[in-house]
């Protein structure tokens, strides 16, 4: 297992620089052997399973293997006498996976355990990473007020450590968490500073995270040309890394842009492809974004009842929509438009939608 642990650890280091795709490809090629090594170590209660499982977190996200990696992390974290800092990393990765897969309560509980362990271990780097993950997942589930102090603390520690990549990640998180209370210019400044850090490092995955946030800033400002340019860059990054979720996110933001431009046929085609990937990935916030786009598109095509039903389903999914301010604002505007056209019928259609699962609505279209 030491060989595969070293392989994945080296891949993790390379995955913060220009060799990201090659690093993930090497892990892909060895995945059957890695799987056997993890399972054998878990069966023996060997703590080395923890090092290997915990190191696979970002690979699992990029290559859409989060559920499998999450199960390994949870099982490995339960091994007696495992190192505290590694347990924190494993629980952090497992919590991330659970929230993305639609189990926010369990995910937040694991992340909070990871935070407690990181504080106890006195590991400032691990604590910063856990704070960033906790803030990110709270934003994913609409808990913006809880995310803000975590993002601010992470930025403070990252700056004290002096790690540029951690500072970049913390700048992105702090900008997202502060979006409702600071100006677009301030958010753009922090995002651009973070983007410069990731460009210098060649960290393409983190570049993509910055760019998707910039797309929504452009949409909020009504600058569709800038939004489209960044969306194309986002799609290119997803293709370069063979990042399924990244490619689907790029397509769904292009759906929103096409709708805003009045290109409804193009929006419909893009939506079908994004929904197919979102269903395959099982990423709840991405699925909710796709259905938010469908609600707006349906209204644009004259199907107000479908728009209201989909909107109700998103309401019923609680925080699944995530913390993206522009999407929320666009749906609130849609709700007002539907109310004006449907009158008292809107309430019953919303109630009908709340009883439906996002997955079932998505399946109706694909």
mmCIF file of C-alpha atoms in Angstrom:
data_model
loop_
_atom_site.group_PDB
_atom_site.id
_atom_site.type_symbol
_atom_site.label_atom_id
_atom_site.label_comp_id
_atom_site.label_asym_id
_atom_site.label_seq_id
_atom_site.Cartn_x
_atom_site.Cartn_y
_atom_site.Cartn_z
ATOM 1 C CA UNK A 1 0.000 0.000 0.000
ATOM 2 C CA UNK A 2 2.978 2.340 0.529
ATOM 3 C CA UNK A 3 3.639 2.367 -3.225
ATOM 4 C CA UNK A 4 0.098 3.468 -4.042
ATOM 5 C CA UNK A 5 0.030 5.956 -1.187
ATOM 6 C CA UNK A 6 3.193 7.553 -2.580
ATOM 7 C CA UNK A 7 1.716 7.498 -6.103
ATOM 8 C CA UNK A 8 -1.471 9.270 -5.001
ATOM 9 C CA UNK A 9 0.412 11.705 -2.761
ATOM 10 C CA UNK A 10 2.708 12.646 -5.645
ATOM 11 C CA UNK A 11 -0.339 12.979 -7.876
ATOM 12 C CA UNK A 12 -1.870 15.321 -5.299
ATOM 13 C CA UNK A 13 1.215 17.540 -5.402
ATOM 14 C CA UNK A 14 1.228 17.583 -9.202
ATOM 15 C CA UNK A 15 -2.514 18.284 -9.224
ATOM 16 C CA UNK A 16 -1.863 21.791 -7.903
ATOM 17 C CA UNK A 17 0.286 22.630 -10.939
ATOM 18 C CA UNK A 18 0.415 22.310 -14.719
ATOM 19 C CA UNK A 19 0.567 18.474 -14.674
ATOM 20 C CA UNK A 20 -2.948 18.034 -13.297
ATOM 21 C CA UNK A 21 -4.482 15.961 -16.082
ATOM 22 C CA UNK A 22 -1.500 13.619 -16.269
ATOM 23 C CA UNK A 23 -1.595 13.153 -12.478
ATOM 24 C CA UNK A 24 -5.278 12.218 -12.548
ATOM 25 C CA UNK A 25 -4.711 9.965 -15.567
ATOM 26 C CA UNK A 26 -2.008 8.000 -13.709
ATOM 27 C CA UNK A 27 -4.360 7.452 -10.775
ATOM 28 C CA UNK A 28 -7.081 6.376 -13.219
ATOM 29 C CA UNK A 29 -4.749 3.781 -14.723
ATOM 30 C CA UNK A 30 -3.883 2.361 -11.291
ATOM 31 C CA UNK A 31 -7.362 2.628 -9.784
ATOM 32 C CA UNK A 32 -8.102 -1.149 -9.759
ATOM 33 C CA UNK A 33 -4.867 -1.757 -7.835
ATOM 34 C CA UNK A 34 -5.484 1.224 -5.559
ATOM 35 C CA UNK A 35 -8.964 -0.133 -4.834
ATOM 36 C CA UNK A 36 -7.518 -3.533 -3.855
ATOM 37 C CA UNK A 37 -4.865 -1.908 -1.655
ATOM 38 C CA UNK A 38 -7.464 0.168 0.197
ATOM 39 C CA UNK A 39 -9.845 -2.745 0.711
ATOM 40 C CA UNK A 40 -7.076 -5.060 1.953
ATOM 41 C CA UNK A 41 -5.813 -2.427 4.397
ATOM 42 C CA UNK A 42 -9.321 -1.691 5.662
ATOM 43 C CA UNK A 43 -9.976 -5.381 6.237
ATOM 44 C CA UNK A 44 -6.846 -5.563 8.434
ATOM 45 C CA UNK A 45 -7.608 -2.336 10.280
ATOM 46 C CA UNK A 46 -4.355 -0.908 8.940
ATOM 47 C CA UNK A 47 -4.111 2.889 9.494
ATOM 48 C CA UNK A 48 -2.188 3.206 6.213
ATOM 49 C CA UNK A 49 -5.589 2.949 4.502
ATOM 50 C CA UNK A 50 -6.284 6.388 5.932
ATOM 51 C CA UNK A 51 -3.365 8.067 4.177
ATOM 52 C CA UNK A 52 -4.365 6.618 0.820
ATOM 53 C CA UNK A 53 -8.107 7.286 1.113
ATOM 54 C CA UNK A 54 -7.715 10.834 2.384
ATOM 55 C CA UNK A 55 -5.319 11.732 -0.423
ATOM 56 C CA UNK A 56 -7.854 10.713 -3.085
ATOM 57 C CA UNK A 57 -10.411 13.434 -2.320
ATOM 58 C CA UNK A 58 -9.755 15.901 -5.142
ATOM 59 C CA UNK A 59 -9.191 13.096 -7.634
ATOM 60 C CA UNK A 60 -12.599 11.706 -6.661
ATOM 61 C CA UNK A 61 -14.224 15.077 -7.350
ATOM 62 C CA UNK A 62 -12.547 15.713 -10.690
ATOM 63 C CA UNK A 63 -13.038 12.179 -12.022
ATOM 64 C CA UNK A 64 -16.516 11.690 -10.520
ATOM 65 C CA UNK A 65 -15.643 8.969 -7.994
ATOM 66 C CA UNK A 66 -16.696 10.800 -4.847
ATOM 67 C CA UNK A 67 -19.098 8.182 -3.381
ATOM 68 C CA UNK A 68 -16.485 5.413 -3.486
ATOM 69 C CA UNK A 69 -13.748 7.611 -2.031
ATOM 70 C CA UNK A 70 -16.124 8.901 0.663
ATOM 71 C CA UNK A 71 -16.910 5.382 1.863
ATOM 72 C CA UNK A 72 -13.205 4.566 2.071
ATOM 73 C CA UNK A 73 -12.536 7.759 4.035
ATOM 74 C CA UNK A 74 -15.333 7.091 6.546
ATOM 75 C CA UNK A 75 -14.223 3.484 7.112
ATOM 76 C CA UNK A 76 -10.551 4.442 7.392
ATOM 77 C CA UNK A 77 -11.251 7.284 9.868
ATOM 78 C CA UNK A 78 -12.821 4.712 12.217
ATOM 79 C CA UNK A 79 -9.606 2.654 12.447
ATOM 80 C CA UNK A 80 -8.276 2.817 16.043
ATOM 81 C CA UNK A 81 -5.138 4.853 16.757
ATOM 82 C CA UNK A 82 -5.212 6.603 13.363
ATOM 83 C CA UNK A 83 -3.289 9.919 13.296
ATOM 84 C CA UNK A 84 -5.573 12.816 14.251
ATOM 85 C CA UNK A 85 -4.588 15.093 11.378
ATOM 86 C CA UNK A 86 -5.169 12.348 8.811
ATOM 87 C CA UNK A 87 -8.542 11.515 10.350
ATOM 88 C CA UNK A 88 -9.464 15.178 9.965
ATOM 89 C CA UNK A 89 -8.485 15.092 6.277
ATOM 90 C CA UNK A 90 -10.466 11.906 5.639
ATOM 91 C CA UNK A 91 -13.604 13.177 7.389
ATOM 92 C CA UNK A 92 -13.287 16.455 5.501
ATOM 93 C CA UNK A 93 -13.230 14.652 2.147
ATOM 94 C CA UNK A 94 -16.124 12.381 3.141
ATOM 95 C CA UNK A 95 -18.215 15.320 4.319
ATOM 96 C CA UNK A 96 -17.581 17.138 1.049
ATOM 97 C CA UNK A 97 -18.794 14.108 -0.902
ATOM 98 C CA UNK A 98 -21.939 13.630 1.183
ATOM 99 C CA UNK A 99 -23.044 17.247 0.774
ATOM 100 C CA UNK A 100 -22.463 17.172 -2.975
ATOM 101 C CA UNK A 101 -24.371 13.907 -3.272
ATOM 102 C CA UNK A 102 -27.415 15.320 -1.453
ATOM 103 C CA UNK A 103 -26.877 14.344 2.199
ATOM 104 C CA UNK A 104 -26.112 17.742 3.776
ATOM 105 C CA UNK A 105 -26.821 16.865 7.418
ATOM 106 C CA UNK A 106 -24.389 13.946 7.461
ATOM 107 C CA UNK A 107 -21.853 15.913 5.439
ATOM 108 C CA UNK A 108 -21.873 18.945 7.725
ATOM 109 C CA UNK A 109 -21.517 16.683 10.782
ATOM 110 C CA UNK A 110 -18.391 15.066 9.322
ATOM 111 C CA UNK A 111 -16.904 18.431 8.350
ATOM 112 C CA UNK A 112 -17.533 19.783 11.856
ATOM 113 C CA UNK A 113 -15.782 16.705 13.295
ATOM 114 C CA UNK A 114 -12.867 17.364 10.925
ATOM 115 C CA UNK A 115 -12.667 20.979 12.124
ATOM 116 C CA UNK A 116 -12.596 19.887 15.759
ATOM 117 C CA UNK A 117 -9.863 17.326 15.089
ATOM 118 C CA UNK A 118 -7.759 19.837 13.125
ATOM 119 C CA UNK A 119 -7.980 22.362 15.966
ATOM 120 C CA UNK A 120 -7.069 19.668 18.481
ATOM 121 C CA UNK A 121 -4.073 18.549 16.401
ATOM 122 C CA UNK A 122 -2.811 22.145 16.131
ATOM 123 C CA UNK A 123 -2.291 21.648 12.405
ATOM 124 C CA UNK A 124 -2.831 25.115 10.925
ATOM 125 C CA UNK A 125 -2.716 23.940 7.315
ATOM 126 C CA UNK A 126 -5.243 21.177 7.920
ATOM 127 C CA UNK A 127 -7.398 23.620 9.918
ATOM 128 C CA UNK A 128 -7.344 26.110 7.038
ATOM 129 C CA UNK A 129 -8.350 23.416 4.551
ATOM 130 C CA UNK A 130 -11.150 22.220 6.858
ATOM 131 C CA UNK A 131 -12.426 25.777 7.329
ATOM 132 C CA UNK A 132 -12.430 26.333 3.567
ATOM 133 C CA UNK A 133 -14.327 23.104 3.005
ATOM 134 C CA UNK A 134 -16.814 23.895 5.771
ATOM 135 C CA UNK A 135 -17.431 27.384 4.369
ATOM 136 C CA UNK A 136 -17.768 26.037 0.823
ATOM 137 C CA UNK A 137 -20.334 23.417 1.809
ATOM 138 C CA UNK A 138 -22.348 25.885 3.845
ATOM 139 C CA UNK A 139 -22.497 28.140 0.809
ATOM 140 C CA UNK A 140 -23.532 25.111 -1.265
ATOM 141 C CA UNK A 141 -26.496 24.600 1.066
ATOM 142 C CA UNK A 142 -27.489 28.260 1.422
ATOM 143 C CA UNK A 143 -26.015 28.824 4.914
ATOM 144 C CA UNK A 144 -24.186 32.017 3.970
ATOM 145 C CA UNK A 145 -24.154 33.548 7.468
ATOM 146 C CA UNK A 146 -22.376 30.487 8.881
ATOM 147 C CA UNK A 147 -19.877 30.473 6.012
ATOM 148 C CA UNK A 148 -18.620 34.044 6.478
ATOM 149 C CA UNK A 149 -16.678 33.691 9.773
ATOM 150 C CA UNK A 150 -15.165 30.406 8.570
ATOM 151 C CA UNK A 151 -13.975 31.978 5.322
ATOM 152 C CA UNK A 152 -12.537 34.987 7.170
ATOM 153 C CA UNK A 153 -10.682 32.776 9.665
ATOM 154 C CA UNK A 154 -9.299 30.626 6.849
ATOM 155 C CA UNK A 155 -7.965 33.705 5.038
ATOM 156 C CA UNK A 156 -6.340 35.014 8.218
ATOM 157 C CA UNK A 157 -4.559 31.703 8.889
ATOM 158 C CA UNK A 158 -3.541 31.237 5.244
ATOM 159 C CA UNK A 159 -1.958 34.697 5.215
ATOM 160 C CA UNK A 160 -0.135 33.928 8.480
ATOM 161 C CA UNK A 161 1.207 30.666 7.030
ATOM 162 C CA UNK A 162 2.190 32.477 3.834
ATOM 163 C CA UNK A 163 1.069 29.690 1.499
ATOM 164 C CA UNK A 164 0.080 31.370 -1.758
ATOM 165 C CA UNK A 165 -2.246 28.597 -2.988
ATOM 166 C CA UNK A 166 -4.105 28.513 0.324
ATOM 167 C CA UNK A 167 -4.366 32.316 0.211
ATOM 168 C CA UNK A 168 -5.865 32.076 -3.273
ATOM 169 C CA UNK A 169 -8.455 29.518 -2.164
ATOM 170 C CA UNK A 170 -9.295 31.591 0.904
ATOM 171 C CA UNK A 171 -9.704 34.756 -1.196
ATOM 172 C CA UNK A 172 -12.246 32.968 -3.389
ATOM 173 C CA UNK A 173 -14.171 31.675 -0.399
ATOM 174 C CA UNK A 174 -14.143 35.024 1.405
ATOM 175 C CA UNK A 175 -15.362 36.778 -1.753
ATOM 176 C CA UNK A 176 -18.215 34.288 -2.189
ATOM 177 C CA UNK A 177 -19.216 34.476 1.459
ATOM 178 C CA UNK A 178 -19.216 38.294 1.471
ATOM 179 C CA UNK A 179 -21.064 38.683 -1.827
ATOM 180 C CA UNK A 180 -24.327 39.930 -0.324
ATOM 181 C CA UNK A 181 -22.667 42.698 1.703
ATOM 182 C CA UNK A 182 -19.874 44.067 -0.493
ATOM 183 C CA UNK A 183 -19.768 45.596 -3.958
ATOM 184 C CA UNK A 184 -19.214 43.694 -7.185
ATOM 185 C CA UNK A 185 -15.937 45.566 -7.646
ATOM 186 C CA UNK A 186 -14.609 44.305 -4.305
ATOM 187 C CA UNK A 187 -15.598 40.734 -5.117
ATOM 188 C CA UNK A 188 -14.029 41.000 -8.592
ATOM 189 C CA UNK A 189 -10.800 42.364 -7.078
ATOM 190 C CA UNK A 190 -10.430 39.362 -4.736
ATOM 191 C CA UNK A 191 -11.356 36.881 -7.461
ATOM 192 C CA UNK A 192 -8.844 38.390 -9.884
ATOM 193 C CA UNK A 193 -6.127 38.307 -7.218
ATOM 194 C CA UNK A 194 -6.861 34.630 -6.602
ATOM 195 C CA UNK A 195 -6.919 33.911 -10.339
ATOM 196 C CA UNK A 196 -3.456 35.427 -10.748
ATOM 197 C CA UNK A 197 -2.160 33.124 -8.003
ATOM 198 C CA UNK A 198 -3.579 30.001 -9.650
ATOM 199 C CA UNK A 199 -2.376 31.041 -13.107
ATOM 200 C CA UNK A 200 1.170 31.431 -11.775
ATOM 201 C CA UNK A 201 0.960 27.987 -10.201
ATOM 202 C CA UNK A 202 -0.655 26.377 -13.246
ATOM 203 C CA UNK A 203 -3.520 25.116 -11.062
ATOM 204 C CA UNK A 204 -6.206 24.749 -13.725
ATOM 205 C CA UNK A 205 -8.859 23.276 -11.425
ATOM 206 C CA UNK A 206 -8.697 26.274 -9.097
ATOM 207 C CA UNK A 207 -8.686 28.620 -12.087
ATOM 208 C CA UNK A 208 -12.019 27.106 -13.048
ATOM 209 C CA UNK A 209 -13.469 27.746 -9.602
ATOM 210 C CA UNK A 210 -12.583 31.422 -9.885
ATOM 211 C CA UNK A 211 -13.908 31.760 -13.407
ATOM 212 C CA UNK A 212 -17.344 30.286 -12.664
ATOM 213 C CA UNK A 213 -17.736 32.902 -9.931
ATOM 214 C CA UNK A 214 -16.709 35.626 -12.367
ATOM 215 C CA UNK A 215 -19.308 34.425 -14.895
ATOM 216 C CA UNK A 216 -22.076 35.010 -12.375
ATOM 217 C CA UNK A 217 -20.660 38.439 -11.528
ATOM 218 C CA UNK A 218 -20.816 39.346 -15.232
ATOM 219 C CA UNK A 219 -24.384 38.044 -15.443
ATOM 220 C CA UNK A 220 -25.371 40.165 -12.475
ATOM 221 C CA UNK A 221 -23.775 43.192 -14.130
ATOM 222 C CA UNK A 222 -25.542 42.413 -17.418
ATOM 223 C CA UNK A 223 -22.233 42.040 -19.294
ATOM 224 C CA UNK A 224 -23.116 39.017 -21.430
ATOM 225 C CA UNK A 225 -20.052 39.307 -23.674
ATOM 226 C CA UNK A 226 -17.691 39.013 -20.698
ATOM 227 C CA UNK A 227 -19.805 36.188 -19.234
ATOM 228 C CA UNK A 228 -19.666 34.285 -22.527
ATOM 229 C CA UNK A 229 -15.913 34.709 -22.832
ATOM 230 C CA UNK A 230 -15.333 33.341 -19.329
ATOM 231 C CA UNK A 231 -17.841 30.503 -19.889
ATOM 232 C CA UNK A 232 -15.877 29.391 -22.966
ATOM 233 C CA UNK A 233 -12.675 29.456 -20.929
ATOM 234 C CA UNK A 234 -14.396 27.412 -18.224
ATOM 235 C CA UNK A 235 -15.475 24.787 -20.753
ATOM 236 C CA UNK A 236 -11.938 24.565 -22.151
ATOM 237 C CA UNK A 237 -10.566 23.953 -18.655
ATOM 238 C CA UNK A 238 -13.114 21.204 -18.038
ATOM 239 C CA UNK A 239 -12.153 19.510 -21.302
ATOM 240 C CA UNK A 240 -8.445 19.871 -20.562
ATOM 241 C CA UNK A 241 -8.780 18.146 -17.170
ATOM 242 C CA UNK A 242 -11.489 15.705 -18.293
ATOM 243 C CA UNK A 243 -13.508 17.081 -15.355
ATOM 244 C CA UNK A 244 -17.128 15.910 -15.792
ATOM 245 C CA UNK A 245 -18.620 18.266 -13.203
ATOM 246 C CA UNK A 246 -16.539 21.160 -14.532
ATOM 247 C CA UNK A 247 -17.795 20.545 -18.073
ATOM 248 C CA UNK A 248 -21.417 20.402 -16.897
ATOM 249 C CA UNK A 249 -21.038 23.636 -14.906
ATOM 250 C CA UNK A 250 -19.611 25.342 -18.000
ATOM 251 C CA UNK A 251 -22.588 24.230 -20.055
ATOM 252 C CA UNK A 252 -25.228 25.260 -17.542
ATOM 253 C CA UNK A 253 -23.788 28.775 -17.249
ATOM 254 C CA UNK A 254 -23.893 28.912 -21.050
ATOM 255 C CA UNK A 255 -27.589 27.976 -20.791
ATOM 256 C CA UNK A 256 -28.188 30.991 -18.557
ATOM 257 C CA UNK A 257 -26.265 33.246 -20.950
ATOM 258 C CA UNK A 258 -28.214 31.963 -23.960
ATOM 259 C CA UNK A 259 -31.509 32.567 -22.139
ATOM 260 C CA UNK A 260 -30.482 36.113 -21.279
ATOM 261 C CA UNK A 261 -29.605 36.674 -24.941
ATOM 262 C CA UNK A 262 -32.983 35.289 -26.021
ATOM 263 C CA UNK A 263 -31.350 32.299 -27.792
ATOM 264 C CA UNK A 264 -33.882 29.803 -26.459
ATOM 265 C CA UNK A 265 -33.235 26.980 -28.967
ATOM 266 C CA UNK A 266 -29.526 27.025 -28.152
ATOM 267 C CA UNK A 267 -30.334 27.163 -24.443
ATOM 268 C CA UNK A 268 -32.546 24.088 -24.757
ATOM 269 C CA UNK A 269 -29.832 22.072 -26.525
ATOM 270 C CA UNK A 270 -27.187 23.034 -23.971
ATOM 271 C CA UNK A 271 -29.554 22.251 -21.110
ATOM 272 C CA UNK A 272 -30.145 18.699 -22.336
ATOM 273 C CA UNK A 273 -26.403 17.944 -22.342
ATOM 274 C CA UNK A 274 -25.815 19.575 -18.923
ATOM 275 C CA UNK A 275 -28.699 17.683 -17.338
ATOM 276 C CA UNK A 276 -27.376 14.376 -18.657
ATOM 277 C CA UNK A 277 -23.985 14.980 -17.013
ATOM 278 C CA UNK A 278 -25.562 16.337 -13.809
ATOM 279 C CA UNK A 279 -27.682 13.201 -13.438
ATOM 280 C CA UNK A 280 -24.633 11.001 -13.992
ATOM 281 C CA UNK A 281 -22.548 12.937 -11.441
ATOM 282 C CA UNK A 282 -25.284 13.092 -8.814
ATOM 283 C CA UNK A 283 -24.090 16.574 -7.753
ATOM 284 C CA UNK A 284 -27.198 18.145 -6.177
ATOM 285 C CA UNK A 285 -26.276 21.816 -6.560
ATOM 286 C CA UNK A 286 -25.434 21.262 -10.237
ATOM 287 C CA UNK A 287 -28.741 19.463 -10.765
ATOM 288 C CA UNK A 288 -30.558 22.341 -9.063
ATOM 289 C CA UNK A 289 -28.754 24.879 -11.283
ATOM 290 C CA UNK A 290 -29.822 22.926 -14.370
ATOM 291 C CA UNK A 291 -33.429 22.863 -13.208
ATOM 292 C CA UNK A 292 -33.289 26.558 -12.320
ATOM 293 C CA UNK A 293 -32.244 27.159 -15.922
ATOM 294 C CA UNK A 294 -35.104 24.943 -17.096
ATOM 295 C CA UNK A 295 -37.618 26.916 -15.029
ATOM 296 C CA UNK A 296 -36.496 30.200 -16.613
ATOM 297 C CA UNK A 297 -36.342 28.616 -20.068
ATOM 298 C CA UNK A 298 -39.826 27.078 -19.733
ATOM 299 C CA UNK A 299 -41.282 30.479 -18.863
ATOM 300 C CA UNK A 300 -39.478 32.000 -21.848
ATOM 301 C CA UNK A 301 -41.031 29.339 -24.084
ATOM 302 C CA UNK A 302 -44.511 30.059 -22.732
ATOM 303 C CA UNK A 303 -44.862 27.026 -20.427
ATOM 304 C CA UNK A 304 -45.503 28.861 -17.152
ATOM 305 C CA UNK A 305 -46.988 25.806 -15.434
ATOM 306 C CA UNK A 306 -43.860 23.724 -16.023
ATOM 307 C CA UNK A 307 -41.749 26.663 -14.825
ATOM 308 C CA UNK A 308 -43.796 26.909 -11.621
ATOM 309 C CA UNK A 309 -43.632 23.160 -10.971
ATOM 310 C CA UNK A 310 -39.851 23.103 -11.382
ATOM 311 C CA UNK A 311 -39.522 26.177 -9.171
ATOM 312 C CA UNK A 312 -41.560 24.400 -6.496
ATOM 313 C CA UNK A 313 -39.283 21.357 -6.665
ATOM 314 C CA UNK A 314 -36.234 23.587 -6.140
ATOM 315 C CA UNK A 315 -38.006 25.161 -3.138
ATOM 316 C CA UNK A 316 -38.719 21.687 -1.779
ATOM 317 C CA UNK A 317 -35.057 20.696 -2.079
ATOM 318 C CA UNK A 318 -34.152 23.360 0.473
ATOM 319 C CA UNK A 319 -30.557 24.510 0.154
ATOM 320 C CA UNK A 320 -29.782 22.358 -2.895
ATOM 321 C CA UNK A 321 -29.561 25.455 -5.089
ATOM 322 C CA UNK A 322 -26.340 26.446 -3.388
ATOM 323 C CA UNK A 323 -25.052 29.882 -2.552
ATOM 324 C CA UNK A 324 -24.911 31.497 -5.983
ATOM 325 C CA UNK A 325 -26.511 34.887 -5.565
ATOM 326 C CA UNK A 326 -27.338 35.540 -9.246
ATOM 327 C CA UNK A 327 -29.265 32.262 -9.608
ATOM 328 C CA UNK A 328 -31.308 33.032 -6.500
ATOM 329 C CA UNK A 329 -32.093 36.533 -7.703
ATOM 330 C CA UNK A 330 -33.057 35.249 -11.150
ATOM 331 C CA UNK A 331 -35.476 32.732 -9.649
ATOM 332 C CA UNK A 332 -37.022 35.373 -7.396
ATOM 333 C CA UNK A 333 -37.619 37.536 -10.466
ATOM 334 C CA UNK A 334 -39.151 34.525 -12.195
ATOM 335 C CA UNK A 335 -41.442 33.919 -9.222
ATOM 336 C CA UNK A 336 -42.735 37.471 -9.527
ATOM 337 C CA UNK A 337 -43.306 37.089 -13.271
ATOM 338 C CA UNK A 338 -45.182 33.813 -12.783
ATOM 339 C CA UNK A 339 -47.305 35.311 -10.028
ATOM 340 C CA UNK A 340 -48.367 38.118 -12.330
ATOM 341 C CA UNK A 341 -49.347 35.682 -15.087
ATOM 342 C CA UNK A 342 -50.725 32.725 -13.128
ATOM 343 C CA UNK A 343 -52.312 34.505 -10.187
ATOM 344 C CA UNK A 344 -53.690 32.212 -7.478
ATOM 345 C CA UNK A 345 -52.775 29.090 -9.509
ATOM 346 C CA UNK A 346 -49.085 29.674 -8.774
ATOM 347 C CA UNK A 347 -49.356 28.579 -5.131
ATOM 348 C CA UNK A 348 -50.889 25.198 -6.004
ATOM 349 C CA UNK A 349 -48.330 24.567 -8.761
ATOM 350 C CA UNK A 350 -45.473 25.394 -6.393
ATOM 351 C CA UNK A 351 -46.963 23.044 -3.796
ATOM 352 C CA UNK A 352 -47.227 20.271 -6.399
ATOM 353 C CA UNK A 353 -43.588 20.815 -7.344
ATOM 354 C CA UNK A 354 -42.383 20.661 -3.749
ATOM 355 C CA UNK A 355 -43.468 17.029 -3.587
ATOM 356 C CA UNK A 356 -41.254 16.089 -6.555
ATOM 357 C CA UNK A 357 -37.609 15.036 -6.484
ATOM 358 C CA UNK A 358 -35.100 16.979 -8.551
ATOM 359 C CA UNK A 359 -33.832 13.716 -10.039
ATOM 360 C CA UNK A 360 -37.322 12.767 -11.248
ATOM 361 C CA UNK A 361 -37.900 16.134 -12.900
ATOM 362 C CA UNK A 362 -34.518 15.918 -14.600
ATOM 363 C CA UNK A 363 -35.334 12.435 -15.878
ATOM 364 C CA UNK A 364 -38.505 13.754 -17.519
ATOM 365 C CA UNK A 365 -36.431 15.974 -19.785
ATOM 366 C CA UNK A 366 -33.464 13.760 -20.629
#
